[in-house]
Amino acid sequence: MTGAARIPLNDYGVLGEPPAPGEWTPTLTVSVVIPAYRAERTLPLTLAGLARQTYPAHLMEVVVVDDGERPMEPPESSAGPLPERLRVVRPRGGAWGRASACAAGAEAAEGEVILYLDADLVVFPEHVEAQMRWHHLADYLVVLGHLRFVPGLDEVPASEVLAAVEAGAVHKLFAEEDATPQWTERRWDQTDDLRTAGFSAFSVMVGATASLPARLLRAAGGLDASLVLGEDTELGYRLAQAGAVFVPDRRSRCWHLGRSTVMRREPDVKRHNWPHLAERVPSFRWLRRHPHRTYLVPYVDVVVEVGDASFEEVRATVDAVLAGRLPDVRVTVVGPWGRLGGGRRDPLGDPALDLRLVLACYQGEPRVRFREAVPDDCFPVPFRFHCPPGWVPSRGTIGSVIKHADRQRLGIVSLALDEREDGRVVHARLERTAAMSRARRCAGPGDDLDDLVHEMYGTVWDAGDKWGFLPAALAATTAPPVPGRAWTAASGEAGAARALRRPGARPLRRTARLLRRRLRALVRPA
């Protein structure tokens, strides 16, 4: 096998069990980044726990990001033991908030892995090592620590906590059964520690204790510094689109001193976070109930390559997409727009007239953009749908194909539309961004991306008429068929049959027969 380890969906179990703490030789460097705001009482305890880690000290650095209004006093050993390699940095240019602090820490970090840690945690000696075991197995994992909430320093003296750290007895400070588990732990229990969580695994990303490769963090764009709450969930979404796998580690334990903001003010936190997350996380469909809204990050990017298609064919396809039931859609129309000069020309005999008409038709439509070539990907949009010009999807086509891909956990869905004289199949194609990103990350020399997506997610071919596609000429005189309401093969075929019985559908019936014959040949065992 070439390339990186190939993990299907979020089932990291294919990697096997990581080595037990103390029974392996680490090689990766890690930077523990701690955003600190008014943490003078708890930060010394967090640093003391990091000074007693089992992970080799020469491979670990600690970067404290001072996010206070005024610079804090440098940590002193008199307040407790300190990590060997400790730095304190400040965010740039008056930036503030946890996201900005984490971004500043990651920028200053030198480690191959970034481990974010809150400044009010008391970590067990194996905390860092337990997470780092996984990063030695694959380079696109996000590892989540095991967090329990316990009384704060108003109930437990700092001297008592520090004494337990010094004595290597952090586990004896509190009883697990008396501590409050983080809400994410229930999700771990329900999904075999996220192995069966599928596409929703990112939603339990909590930044209090989480680690990931620095290169993966950069590929996902880092934390969004414009967010002051909910930044960890939003980062988790983008990491998922970048192909990440989320791994909870119950041996990476820590105590959180006091209750969290969510525990104390959950309704207020949701009221604040949900408008921001609705704009940035298309997968949270319950936050996007408005029938006509557009958002910062669309749900699907529909690519229409003009090629030699006429203006009427392109318009029929684009208009059908914009009229669909999915409001948060973006259309990328690809063509040689750069060759459209502004000099004198025959307005009716211009060889580039069709291109000019397409451009003129959608100049005022904010959901349509023009590109010279198909972008390499549509990150962070979760889906890309390639639709050839001259083919018209029904209002529910794209949404129903996406639902089918989600239910069947597919990475690519290809819909055959027509067969050319040279044997090429004209088809529409839905691509899941997370699947394509994972395939690129895992690909070795000579590997085919579609084969990798099929191995890790699954791919399928189907007939386009079953899902409500019609040629533009036929769609202009007849209503396109609606995909089956139950999204089953039987109901889809019934809808196609009704369409084929309409006047003028004889050519389509012949095309359907040819496509079915072609599909059987494609899937016939060798």
PDB file of N, CA and C in Angstrom, residues 113-195:
ATOM      1  N   VAL A 113       3.221  18.865  16.091  1.00  0.00           N
ATOM      2  CA  VAL A 113       1.844  18.691  16.555  1.00  0.00           C
ATOM      3  C   VAL A 113       1.504  19.846  17.484  1.00  0.00           C
ATOM      4  N   ILE A 114       0.284  20.368  17.347  1.00  0.00           N
ATOM      5  CA  ILE A 114      -0.217  21.414  18.239  1.00  0.00           C
ATOM      6  C   ILE A 114      -1.225  20.771  19.194  1.00  0.00           C
ATOM      7  N   LEU A 115      -1.027  20.974  20.496  1.00  0.00           N
ATOM      8  CA  LEU A 115      -1.985  20.480  21.500  1.00  0.00           C
ATOM      9  C   LEU A 115      -2.535  21.689  22.235  1.00  0.00           C
ATOM     10  N   TYR A 116      -3.819  21.975  22.000  1.00  0.00           N
ATOM     11  CA  TYR A 116      -4.469  23.095  22.691  1.00  0.00           C
ATOM     12  C   TYR A 116      -4.942  22.629  24.060  1.00  0.00           C
ATOM     13  N   LEU A 117      -4.693  23.475  25.061  1.00  0.00           N
ATOM     14  CA  LEU A 117      -5.033  23.129  26.431  1.00  0.00           C
ATOM     15  C   LEU A 117      -5.530  24.369  27.142  1.00  0.00           C
ATOM     16  N   ASP A 118      -6.655  24.252  27.852  1.00  0.00           N
ATOM     17  CA  ASP A 118      -7.157  25.391  28.620  1.00  0.00           C
ATOM     18  C   ASP A 118      -6.291  25.631  29.856  1.00  0.00           C
ATOM     19  N   ALA A 119      -6.365  26.865  30.349  1.00  0.00           N
ATOM     20  CA  ALA A 119      -5.495  27.271  31.463  1.00  0.00           C
ATOM     21  C   ALA A 119      -6.086  26.958  32.829  1.00  0.00           C
ATOM     22  N   ASP A 120      -7.188  26.210  32.868  1.00  0.00           N
ATOM     23  CA  ASP A 120      -7.777  25.825  34.159  1.00  0.00           C
ATOM     24  C   ASP A 120      -7.916  24.314  34.265  1.00  0.00           C
ATOM     25  N   LEU A 121      -6.974  23.590  33.656  1.00  0.00           N
ATOM     26  CA  LEU A 121      -6.970  22.131  33.700  1.00  0.00           C
ATOM     27  C   LEU A 121      -5.805  21.626  34.536  1.00  0.00           C
ATOM     28  N   VAL A 122      -6.040  20.547  35.244  1.00  0.00           N
ATOM     29  CA  VAL A 122      -4.970  19.809  35.925  1.00  0.00           C
ATOM     30  C   VAL A 122      -4.836  18.485  35.183  1.00  0.00           C
ATOM     31  N   VAL A 123      -3.731  18.304  34.492  1.00  0.00           N
ATOM     32  CA  VAL A 123      -3.582  17.159  33.595  1.00  0.00           C
ATOM     33  C   VAL A 123      -2.880  16.003  34.299  1.00  0.00           C
ATOM     34  N   PHE A 124      -3.277  14.802  33.941  1.00  0.00           N
ATOM     35  CA  PHE A 124      -2.627  13.599  34.455  1.00  0.00           C
ATOM     36  C   PHE A 124      -1.262  13.461  33.782  1.00  0.00           C
ATOM     37  N   PRO A 125      -0.340  12.729  34.384  1.00  0.00           N
ATOM     38  CA  PRO A 125       1.027  12.625  33.829  1.00  0.00           C
ATOM     39  C   PRO A 125       1.080  12.072  32.406  1.00  0.00           C
ATOM     40  N   GLU A 126       0.114  11.233  32.010  1.00  0.00           N
ATOM     41  CA  GLU A 126       0.144  10.625  30.678  1.00  0.00           C
ATOM     42  C   GLU A 126      -0.679  11.407  29.656  1.00  0.00           C
ATOM     43  N   HIS A 127      -1.139  12.573  30.027  1.00  0.00           N
ATOM     44  CA  HIS A 127      -2.080  13.305  29.170  1.00  0.00           C
ATOM     45  C   HIS A 127      -1.505  13.548  27.772  1.00  0.00           C
ATOM     46  N   VAL A 128      -0.327  14.125  27.696  1.00  0.00           N
ATOM     47  CA  VAL A 128       0.277  14.449  26.399  1.00  0.00           C
ATOM     48  C   VAL A 128       0.676  13.169  25.668  1.00  0.00           C
ATOM     49  N   GLU A 129       1.287  12.248  26.351  1.00  0.00           N
ATOM     50  CA  GLU A 129       1.750  11.020  25.703  1.00  0.00           C
ATOM     51  C   GLU A 129       0.585  10.223  25.123  1.00  0.00           C
ATOM     52  N   ALA A 130      -0.521  10.160  25.857  1.00  0.00           N
ATOM     53  CA  ALA A 130      -1.666   9.392  25.375  1.00  0.00           C
ATOM     54  C   ALA A 130      -2.160   9.927  24.038  1.00  0.00           C
ATOM     55  N   GLN A 131      -2.208  11.239  23.879  1.00  0.00           N
ATOM     56  CA  GLN A 131      -2.635  11.808  22.600  1.00  0.00           C
ATOM     57  C   GLN A 131      -1.578  11.631  21.519  1.00  0.00           C
ATOM     58  N   MET A 132      -0.335  11.789  21.886  1.00  0.00           N
ATOM     59  CA  MET A 132       0.735  11.733  20.886  1.00  0.00           C
ATOM     60  C   MET A 132       0.917  10.338  20.305  1.00  0.00           C
ATOM     61  N   ARG A 133       0.499   9.293  21.016  1.00  0.00           N
ATOM     62  CA  ARG A 133       0.597   7.939  20.456  1.00  0.00           C
ATOM     63  C   ARG A 133      -0.112   7.860  19.108  1.00  0.00           C
ATOM     64  N   TRP A 134      -1.280   8.501  19.014  1.00  0.00           N
ATOM     65  CA  TRP A 134      -2.071   8.425  17.798  1.00  0.00           C
ATOM     66  C   TRP A 134      -1.418   9.163  16.639  1.00  0.00           C
ATOM     67  N   HIS A 135      -0.798  10.284  16.927  1.00  0.00           N
ATOM     68  CA  HIS A 135      -0.212  11.084  15.846  1.00  0.00           C
ATOM     69  C   HIS A 135       0.976  10.380  15.194  1.00  0.00           C
ATOM     70  N   HIS A 136       1.529   9.385  15.873  1.00  0.00           N
ATOM     71  CA  HIS A 136       2.592   8.590  15.265  1.00  0.00           C
ATOM     72  C   HIS A 136       2.040   7.514  14.336  1.00  0.00           C
ATOM     73  N   LEU A 137       0.713   7.308  14.348  1.00  0.00           N
ATOM     74  CA  LEU A 137       0.098   6.283  13.504  1.00  0.00           C
ATOM     75  C   LEU A 137      -0.436   6.852  12.192  1.00  0.00           C
ATOM     76  N   ALA A 138      -0.887   8.099  12.191  1.00  0.00           N
ATOM     77  CA  ALA A 138      -1.422   8.740  10.981  1.00  0.00           C
ATOM     78  C   ALA A 138      -1.302  10.250  11.147  1.00  0.00           C
ATOM     79  N   ASP A 139      -1.148  10.946  10.039  1.00  0.00           N
ATOM     80  CA  ASP A 139      -0.866  12.383  10.106  1.00  0.00           C
ATOM     81  C   ASP A 139      -2.087  13.247   9.811  1.00  0.00           C
ATOM     82  N   TYR A 140      -3.298  12.687   9.930  1.00  0.00           N
ATOM     83  CA  TYR A 140      -4.490  13.524   9.739  1.00  0.00           C
ATOM     84  C   TYR A 140      -5.526  13.242  10.826  1.00  0.00           C
ATOM     85  N   LEU A 141      -5.046  13.007  12.040  1.00  0.00           N
ATOM     86  CA  LEU A 141      -5.918  12.743  13.174  1.00  0.00           C
ATOM     87  C   LEU A 141      -6.056  13.988  14.052  1.00  0.00           C
ATOM     88  N   VAL A 142      -7.260  14.178  14.583  1.00  0.00           N
ATOM     89  CA  VAL A 142      -7.519  15.170  15.620  1.00  0.00           C
ATOM     90  C   VAL A 142      -7.857  14.375  16.879  1.00  0.00           C
ATOM     91  N   VAL A 143      -7.020  14.482  17.900  1.00  0.00           N
ATOM     92  CA  VAL A 143      -7.181  13.661  19.102  1.00  0.00           C
ATOM     93  C   VAL A 143      -7.767  14.521  20.219  1.00  0.00           C
ATOM     94  N   LEU A 144      -8.794  14.001  20.867  1.00  0.00           N
ATOM     95  CA  LEU A 144      -9.516  14.724  21.902  1.00  0.00           C
ATOM     96  C   LEU A 144      -9.253  14.087  23.260  1.00  0.00           C
ATOM     97  N   GLY A 145      -8.917  14.925  24.258  1.00  0.00           N
ATOM     98  CA  GLY A 145      -8.656  14.424  25.597  1.00  0.00           C
ATOM     99  C   GLY A 145      -9.934  14.156  26.377  1.00  0.00           C
ATOM    100  N   HIS A 146      -9.786  13.454  27.488  1.00  0.00           N
ATOM    101  CA  HIS A 146     -10.906  13.058  28.352  1.00  0.00           C
ATOM    102  C   HIS A 146     -10.992  14.029  29.520  1.00  0.00           C
ATOM    103  N   LEU A 147     -12.115  14.749  29.591  1.00  0.00           N
ATOM    104  CA  LEU A 147     -12.256  15.870  30.515  1.00  0.00           C
ATOM    105  C   LEU A 147     -13.370  15.596  31.512  1.00  0.00           C
ATOM    106  N   ARG A 148     -13.100  15.877  32.794  1.00  0.00           N
ATOM    107  CA  ARG A 148     -14.126  15.795  33.832  1.00  0.00           C
ATOM    108  C   ARG A 148     -14.113  17.093  34.643  1.00  0.00           C
ATOM    109  N   PHE A 149     -15.313  17.581  34.981  1.00  0.00           N
ATOM    110  CA  PHE A 149     -15.450  18.828  35.726  1.00  0.00           C
ATOM    111  C   PHE A 149     -15.532  18.532  37.223  1.00  0.00           C
ATOM    112  N   VAL A 150     -14.736  19.291  37.997  1.00  0.00           N
ATOM    113  CA  VAL A 150     -14.635  19.085  39.443  1.00  0.00           C
ATOM    114  C   VAL A 150     -14.727  20.443  40.134  1.00  0.00           C
ATOM    115  N   PRO A 151     -14.828  20.469  41.472  1.00  0.00           N
ATOM    116  CA  PRO A 151     -14.877  21.759  42.173  1.00  0.00           C
ATOM    117  C   PRO A 151     -13.693  22.656  41.845  1.00  0.00           C
ATOM    118  N   GLY A 152     -13.924  23.964  41.890  1.00  0.00           N
ATOM    119  CA  GLY A 152     -12.873  24.931  41.596  1.00  0.00           C
ATOM    120  C   GLY A 152     -12.025  25.243  42.804  1.00  0.00           C
ATOM    121  N   LEU A 153     -11.129  26.205  42.640  1.00  0.00           N
ATOM    122  CA  LEU A 153     -10.188  26.538  43.708  1.00  0.00           C
ATOM    123  C   LEU A 153     -10.860  27.207  44.898  1.00  0.00           C
ATOM    124  N   ASP A 154     -12.114  27.633  44.693  1.00  0.00           N
ATOM    125  CA  ASP A 154     -12.829  28.173  45.838  1.00  0.00           C
ATOM    126  C   ASP A 154     -13.211  27.072  46.826  1.00  0.00           C
ATOM    127  N   GLU A 155     -13.168  25.819  46.361  1.00  0.00           N
ATOM    128  CA  GLU A 155     -13.489  24.692  47.228  1.00  0.00           C
ATOM    129  C   GLU A 155     -12.277  23.808  47.502  1.00  0.00           C
ATOM    130  N   VAL A 156     -11.342  23.764  46.565  1.00  0.00           N
ATOM    131  CA  VAL A 156     -10.132  22.952  46.732  1.00  0.00           C
ATOM    132  C   VAL A 156      -8.926  23.874  46.694  1.00  0.00           C
ATOM    133  N   PRO A 157      -8.169  23.990  47.766  1.00  0.00           N
ATOM    134  CA  PRO A 157      -7.018  24.900  47.788  1.00  0.00           C
ATOM    135  C   PRO A 157      -5.985  24.544  46.721  1.00  0.00           C
ATOM    136  N   ALA A 158      -5.377  25.576  46.164  1.00  0.00           N
ATOM    137  CA  ALA A 158      -4.350  25.358  45.145  1.00  0.00           C
ATOM    138  C   ALA A 158      -3.191  24.547  45.697  1.00  0.00           C
ATOM    139  N   SER A 159      -2.866  24.752  46.974  1.00  0.00           N
ATOM    140  CA  SER A 159      -1.762  24.014  47.583  1.00  0.00           C
ATOM    141  C   SER A 159      -2.029  22.513  47.580  1.00  0.00           C
ATOM    142  N   GLU A 160      -3.302  22.130  47.760  1.00  0.00           N
ATOM    143  CA  GLU A 160      -3.652  20.711  47.753  1.00  0.00           C
ATOM    144  C   GLU A 160      -3.496  20.120  46.351  1.00  0.00           C
ATOM    145  N   VAL A 161      -3.934  20.889  45.350  1.00  0.00           N
ATOM    146  CA  VAL A 161      -3.787  20.424  43.969  1.00  0.00           C
ATOM    147  C   VAL A 161      -2.312  20.304  43.608  1.00  0.00           C
ATOM    148  N   LEU A 162      -1.543  21.299  43.966  1.00  0.00           N
ATOM    149  CA  LEU A 162      -0.119  21.291  43.647  1.00  0.00           C
ATOM    150  C   LEU A 162       0.591  20.137  44.340  1.00  0.00           C
ATOM    151  N   ALA A 163       0.216  19.840  45.574  1.00  0.00           N
ATOM    152  CA  ALA A 163       0.830  18.732  46.303  1.00  0.00           C
ATOM    153  C   ALA A 163       0.545  17.410  45.604  1.00  0.00           C
ATOM    154  N   ALA A 164      -0.685  17.257  45.072  1.00  0.00           N
ATOM    155  CA  ALA A 164      -1.025  16.030  44.363  1.00  0.00           C
ATOM    156  C   ALA A 164      -0.222  15.901  43.079  1.00  0.00           C
ATOM    157  N   VAL A 165       0.003  17.030  42.406  1.00  0.00           N
ATOM    158  CA  VAL A 165       0.820  17.007  41.185  1.00  0.00           C
ATOM    159  C   VAL A 165       2.245  16.596  41.519  1.00  0.00           C
ATOM    160  N   GLU A 166       2.803  17.190  42.536  1.00  0.00           N
ATOM    161  CA  GLU A 166       4.184  16.896  42.932  1.00  0.00           C
ATOM    162  C   GLU A 166       4.344  15.435  43.335  1.00  0.00           C
ATOM    163  N   ALA A 167       3.319  14.869  43.974  1.00  0.00           N
ATOM    164  CA  ALA A 167       3.396  13.494  44.453  1.00  0.00           C
ATOM    165  C   ALA A 167       2.994  12.478  43.397  1.00  0.00           C
ATOM    166  N   GLY A 168       2.630  12.948  42.191  1.00  0.00           N
ATOM    167  CA  GLY A 168       2.183  12.025  41.148  1.00  0.00           C
ATOM    168  C   GLY A 168       0.858  11.383  41.478  1.00  0.00           C
ATOM    169  N   ALA A 169       0.021  12.091  42.211  1.00  0.00           N
ATOM    170  CA  ALA A 169      -1.260  11.535  42.660  1.00  0.00           C
ATOM    171  C   ALA A 169      -2.434  12.359  42.148  1.00  0.00           C
ATOM    172  N   VAL A 170      -2.340  12.870  40.938  1.00  0.00           N
ATOM    173  CA  VAL A 170      -3.425  13.677  40.373  1.00  0.00           C
ATOM    174  C   VAL A 170      -4.722  12.874  40.327  1.00  0.00           C
ATOM    175  N   HIS A 171      -4.609  11.579  40.055  1.00  0.00           N
ATOM    176  CA  HIS A 171      -5.801  10.746  39.948  1.00  0.00           C
ATOM    177  C   HIS A 171      -6.540  10.619  41.269  1.00  0.00           C
ATOM    178  N   LYS A 172      -5.868  10.899  42.379  1.00  0.00           N
ATOM    179  CA  LYS A 172      -6.497  10.773  43.688  1.00  0.00           C
ATOM    180  C   LYS A 172      -7.167  12.072  44.160  1.00  0.00           C
ATOM    181  N   LEU A 173      -7.003  13.135  43.423  1.00  0.00           N
ATOM    182  CA  LEU A 173      -7.598  14.407  43.829  1.00  0.00           C
ATOM    183  C   LEU A 173      -9.119  14.315  43.914  1.00  0.00           C
ATOM    184  N   PHE A 174      -9.714  13.674  42.906  1.00  0.00           N
ATOM    185  CA  PHE A 174     -11.166  13.557  42.847  1.00  0.00           C
ATOM    186  C   PHE A 174     -11.529  12.145  42.388  1.00  0.00           C
ATOM    187  N   ALA A 175     -12.730  11.731  42.669  1.00  0.00           N
ATOM    188  CA  ALA A 175     -13.234  10.434  42.221  1.00  0.00           C
ATOM    189  C   ALA A 175     -13.960  10.605  40.889  1.00  0.00           C
ATOM    190  N   GLU A 176     -13.657   9.738  39.936  1.00  0.00           N
ATOM    191  CA  GLU A 176     -14.277   9.835  38.616  1.00  0.00           C
ATOM    192  C   GLU A 176     -15.800   9.824  38.714  1.00  0.00           C
ATOM    193  N   GLU A 177     -16.326   8.974  39.607  1.00  0.00           N
ATOM    194  CA  GLU A 177     -17.790   8.856  39.693  1.00  0.00           C
ATOM    195  C   GLU A 177     -18.441  10.107  40.284  1.00  0.00           C
ATOM    196  N   ASP A 178     -17.647  10.927  40.978  1.00  0.00           N
ATOM    197  CA  ASP A 178     -18.192  12.149  41.558  1.00  0.00           C
ATOM    198  C   ASP A 178     -18.014  13.364  40.645  1.00  0.00           C
ATOM    199  N   ALA A 179     -17.195  13.209  39.619  1.00  0.00           N
ATOM    200  CA  ALA A 179     -16.946  14.317  38.703  1.00  0.00           C
ATOM    201  C   ALA A 179     -18.024  14.350  37.618  1.00  0.00           C
ATOM    202  N   THR A 180     -18.201  15.501  36.994  1.00  0.00           N
ATOM    203  CA  THR A 180     -19.197  15.663  35.930  1.00  0.00           C
ATOM    204  C   THR A 180     -18.530  15.477  34.572  1.00  0.00           C
ATOM    205  N   PRO A 181     -18.979  14.501  33.788  1.00  0.00           N
ATOM    206  CA  PRO A 181     -18.361  14.317  32.466  1.00  0.00           C
ATOM    207  C   PRO A 181     -18.776  15.438  31.510  1.00  0.00           C
ATOM    208  N   GLN A 182     -17.906  15.718  30.545  1.00  0.00           N
ATOM    209  CA  GLN A 182     -18.263  16.681  29.515  1.00  0.00           C
ATOM    210  C   GLN A 182     -19.373  16.096  28.646  1.00  0.00           C
ATOM    211  N   TRP A 183     -20.209  16.953  28.066  1.00  0.00           N
ATOM    212  CA  TRP A 183     -21.336  16.462  27.263  1.00  0.00           C
ATOM    213  C   TRP A 183     -20.878  15.583  26.116  1.00  0.00           C
ATOM    214  N   THR A 184     -19.672  15.794  25.629  1.00  0.00           N
ATOM    215  CA  THR A 184     -19.168  15.010  24.501  1.00  0.00           C
ATOM    216  C   THR A 184     -19.001  13.541  24.855  1.00  0.00           C
ATOM    217  N   GLU A 185     -18.804  13.242  26.128  1.00  0.00           N
ATOM    218  CA  GLU A 185     -18.586  11.858  26.525  1.00  0.00           C
ATOM    219  C   GLU A 185     -19.808  10.986  26.225  1.00  0.00           C
ATOM    220  N   ARG A 186     -21.010  11.554  26.335  1.00  0.00           N
ATOM    221  CA  ARG A 186     -22.210  10.795  25.985  1.00  0.00           C
ATOM    222  C   ARG A 186     -22.182  10.420  24.503  1.00  0.00           C
ATOM    223  N   ARG A 187     -21.708  11.339  23.674  1.00  0.00           N
ATOM    224  CA  ARG A 187     -21.605  11.057  22.246  1.00  0.00           C
ATOM    225  C   ARG A 187     -20.556   9.986  21.980  1.00  0.00           C
ATOM    226  N   TRP A 188     -19.465   9.996  22.723  1.00  0.00           N
ATOM    227  CA  TRP A 188     -18.470   8.936  22.592  1.00  0.00           C
ATOM    228  C   TRP A 188     -19.101   7.584  22.908  1.00  0.00           C
ATOM    229  N   ASP A 189     -19.861   7.544  24.005  1.00  0.00           N
ATOM    230  CA  ASP A 189     -20.473   6.283  24.431  1.00  0.00           C
ATOM    231  C   ASP A 189     -21.438   5.752  23.387  1.00  0.00           C
ATOM    232  N   GLN A 190     -22.143   6.638  22.699  1.00  0.00           N
ATOM    233  CA  GLN A 190     -23.160   6.234  21.734  1.00  0.00           C
ATOM    234  C   GLN A 190     -22.573   5.781  20.402  1.00  0.00           C
ATOM    235  N   THR A 191     -21.324   6.128  20.130  1.00  0.00           N
ATOM    236  CA  THR A 191     -20.752   5.888  18.796  1.00  0.00           C
ATOM    237  C   THR A 191     -19.455   5.081  18.838  1.00  0.00           C
ATOM    238  N   ASP A 192     -19.296   4.234  19.865  1.00  0.00           N
ATOM    239  CA  ASP A 192     -18.078   3.428  19.969  1.00  0.00           C
ATOM    240  C   ASP A 192     -16.843   4.315  19.878  1.00  0.00           C
ATOM    241  N   ASP A 193     -16.819   5.345  20.729  1.00  0.00           N
ATOM    242  CA  ASP A 193     -15.726   6.319  20.743  1.00  0.00           C
ATOM    243  C   ASP A 193     -15.509   6.944  19.363  1.00  0.00           C
ATOM    244  N   LEU A 194     -16.631   7.351  18.770  1.00  0.00           N
ATOM    245  CA  LEU A 194     -16.699   8.065  17.483  1.00  0.00           C
ATOM    246  C   LEU A 194     -16.378   7.198  16.277  1.00  0.00           C
ATOM    247  N   ARG A 195     -16.099   5.914  16.462  1.00  0.00           N
ATOM    248  CA  ARG A 195     -15.793   5.070  15.301  1.00  0.00           C
ATOM    249  C   ARG A 195     -16.984   4.969  14.351  1.00  0.00           C
TER     250      ARG A 195
END
